[in-house]
Tab-separated table of C-alpha atoms in Angstrom:
chain	number	residue	atom	x	y	z
A	1	MET	CA	79.907	112.257	86.951
A	2	THR	CA	79.493	108.995	88.854
A	3	ASP	CA	77.454	107.959	91.890
A	4	THR	CA	80.251	105.663	93.075
A	5	PRO	CA	81.715	107.018	96.334
A	6	GLU	CA	85.395	107.732	96.668
A	7	LYS	CA	87.389	104.891	98.286
A	8	ILE	CA	89.219	106.115	101.386
A	9	GLU	CA	91.868	103.942	103.031
A	10	ARG	CA	91.555	103.786	106.805
A	11	SER	CA	93.429	101.871	109.476
A	12	GLY	CA	92.113	101.065	112.926
A	13	GLN	CA	92.193	98.595	115.747
A	14	CYS	CA	90.229	97.049	118.550
A	15	LEU	CA	90.430	98.367	122.111
A	16	CYS	CA	93.416	96.196	123.101
A	17	GLY	CA	95.206	96.391	119.723
A	18	ALA	CA	95.245	92.623	119.122
A	19	VAL	CA	93.208	93.065	115.902
A	20	LYS	CA	94.134	95.680	113.318
A	21	ILE	CA	92.074	96.412	110.226
A	22	THR	CA	93.061	98.343	107.115
A	23	ALA	CA	90.208	98.896	104.704
A	24	LYS	CA	89.101	101.090	101.849
A	25	ALA	CA	85.810	102.559	102.971
A	26	ASN	CA	83.208	103.589	100.422
A	27	GLY	CA	83.281	107.348	100.982
A	28	ARG	CA	82.893	109.318	104.179
A	29	GLY	CA	79.357	108.226	104.948
A	30	VAL	CA	78.658	106.491	108.236
A	31	GLY	CA	75.810	104.018	108.453
A	32	SER	CA	73.709	102.974	111.397
A	33	CYS	CA	71.732	99.769	111.826
A	34	HIS	CA	68.880	99.755	114.326
A	35	CYS	CA	67.888	96.088	113.926
A	36	ALA	CA	67.222	94.127	117.101
A	37	MET	CA	70.260	91.905	116.521
A	38	CYS	CA	72.683	94.857	116.202
A	39	ARG	CA	71.195	96.509	119.287
A	40	ARG	CA	71.571	93.293	121.283
A	41	TRP	CA	75.144	92.872	119.972
A	42	GLY	CA	76.330	96.320	121.070
A	43	SER	CA	73.591	97.704	123.345
A	44	GLY	CA	72.754	100.324	120.728
A	45	PRO	CA	72.757	100.816	116.982
A	46	PHE	CA	75.726	99.459	115.020
A	47	MET	CA	77.630	102.452	113.614
A	48	ASP	CA	79.607	101.428	110.552
A	49	LEU	CA	81.650	102.115	107.463
A	50	ASP	CA	80.928	100.139	104.303
A	51	CYS	CA	84.328	98.680	103.375
A	52	GLY	CA	83.307	96.132	100.766
A	53	THR	CA	85.865	93.407	100.108
A	54	ASP	CA	89.007	95.540	100.300
A	55	VAL	CA	89.834	94.643	103.920
A	56	VAL	CA	93.134	93.456	105.425
A	57	ILE	CA	93.010	91.993	108.925
A	58	GLU	CA	95.963	91.449	111.246
A	59	GLY	CA	95.481	89.333	114.360
A	60	ASP	CA	92.919	86.957	112.872
A	61	ASP	CA	93.780	84.446	115.615
A	62	HIS	CA	92.201	86.898	118.116
A	63	ILE	CA	88.902	87.130	116.214
A	64	SER	CA	85.832	85.256	117.325
A	65	ARG	CA	83.129	84.881	114.682
A	66	TYR	CA	79.433	84.330	115.249
A	67	GLN	CA	77.206	83.033	112.433
A	68	SER	CA	74.283	85.405	113.030
A	69	SER	CA	72.289	84.255	109.988
A	70	ASP	CA	72.540	81.943	106.988
A	71	TRP	CA	74.178	84.747	104.997
A	72	ALA	CA	76.253	86.732	107.509
A	73	GLU	CA	78.607	86.609	110.451
A	74	ARG	CA	79.560	89.085	113.153
A	75	ALA	CA	83.079	89.297	114.515
A	76	PHE	CA	84.595	90.589	117.716
A	77	CYS	CA	88.002	90.576	119.390
A	78	ALA	CA	88.207	87.512	121.632
A	79	ARG	CA	90.671	89.327	123.889
A	80	CYS	CA	88.883	92.648	124.627
A	81	GLY	CA	85.379	92.110	123.193
A	82	THR	CA	85.421	94.991	120.687
A	83	ASN	CA	82.819	94.571	117.927
A	84	LEU	CA	84.748	94.452	114.654
A	85	PHE	CA	82.540	93.836	111.644
A	86	TYR	CA	79.470	92.344	110.032
A	87	ARG	CA	80.404	90.241	106.970
A	88	LEU	CA	78.224	88.914	104.166
A	89	LYS	CA	79.594	85.406	103.700
A	90	GLU	CA	78.755	84.880	100.015
A	91	THR	CA	80.441	88.069	98.778
A	92	ASP	CA	82.985	88.668	101.603
A	93	HIS	CA	81.523	92.190	101.952
A	94	HIS	CA	82.559	93.837	105.249
A	95	ILE	CA	80.575	96.426	107.176
A	96	VAL	CA	83.181	97.568	109.733
A	97	SER	CA	82.604	99.222	113.098
A	98	VAL	CA	83.316	102.941	112.693
A	99	GLY	CA	84.681	103.015	116.262
A	100	LEU	CA	87.830	101.164	115.162
A	101	PHE	CA	88.953	104.209	113.176
A	102	GLU	CA	89.859	107.738	114.206
A	103	PRO	CA	86.906	110.069	113.568
A	104	GLU	CA	87.224	112.683	110.859
A	105	ASP	CA	85.394	115.979	110.548
A	106	GLU	CA	84.274	115.021	107.040
A	107	MET	CA	82.445	111.905	108.269
A	108	ALA	CA	78.671	112.214	108.430
A	109	LEU	CA	75.749	109.930	109.143
A	110	LYS	CA	74.396	109.098	105.674
A	111	MET	CA	72.055	106.155	106.191
A	112	GLU	CA	69.991	104.542	108.935
A	113	VAL	CA	68.636	101.051	108.269
A	114	PHE	CA	65.979	99.023	110.024
A	115	ILE	CA	64.455	102.313	111.099
A	116	ASP	CA	61.233	100.367	111.683
A	117	GLU	CA	62.961	98.481	114.546
A	118	LYS	CA	64.499	101.562	116.221
A	119	PRO	CA	63.209	102.035	119.775
A	120	ASP	CA	61.704	105.397	120.709
A	121	PHE	CA	64.230	106.217	123.447
A	122	TYR	CA	66.874	107.579	121.043
A	123	SER	CA	67.096	109.325	117.686
A	124	PHE	CA	69.746	110.993	115.547
A	125	ALA	CA	69.692	114.559	114.296
A	126	GLY	CA	70.182	115.290	110.627
A	127	ASP	CA	68.688	114.173	107.374
A	128	ALA	CA	70.279	110.765	106.790
A	129	GLN	CA	68.473	108.424	104.417
A	130	LYS	CA	66.200	106.122	106.421
A	131	LEU	CA	65.238	102.630	105.250
A	132	THR	CA	63.034	99.990	106.819
A	133	GLY	CA	64.310	96.409	106.853
A	134	ALA	CA	62.070	95.550	103.892
A	135	GLU	CA	63.342	98.546	101.909
A	136	LEU	CA	66.967	97.583	102.628
A	137	PHE	CA	66.452	93.976	101.491
A	138	ALA	CA	64.653	95.183	98.347
A	139	MET	CA	67.550	97.545	97.586
A	140	MET	CA	70.102	94.767	98.140
A	141	GLN	CA	68.198	92.382	95.847
A	142	GLY	CA	68.106	95.055	93.145
A	143	GLN	CA	71.899	95.449	93.343
A	144	SER	CA	72.557	91.716	92.924
A	145	GLU	CA	70.544	91.358	89.711
């Protein structure tokens, strides 16, 4: 038995349809980032699917990219403003907005990150794994060794 999640192909698009994304998401788990930058970007937590590097994008000429840190960029549709993805530049790893895809009953919130930056005025039900920013960075460093 393996801990590697099943890869599930999904197709979605931005609000206006100018950008289409087909990706193989790592399982059915939805993630949520509560960091201040994600909340400023979308006025709430960034809800996402981890799609790794297996991402095909149509309409790249409609994508605006913002270098949000030395290691990552955020992308949105320049036509309608839909938040598209967070991408780690060095590895081309995509964390894609779950809102681009049709919801499925099997999807479930599996992880919340930067829980230490989450404001008190909202919270999610359930028992998703919760990581502080420091715990997330430590986990990511452990995976790259």
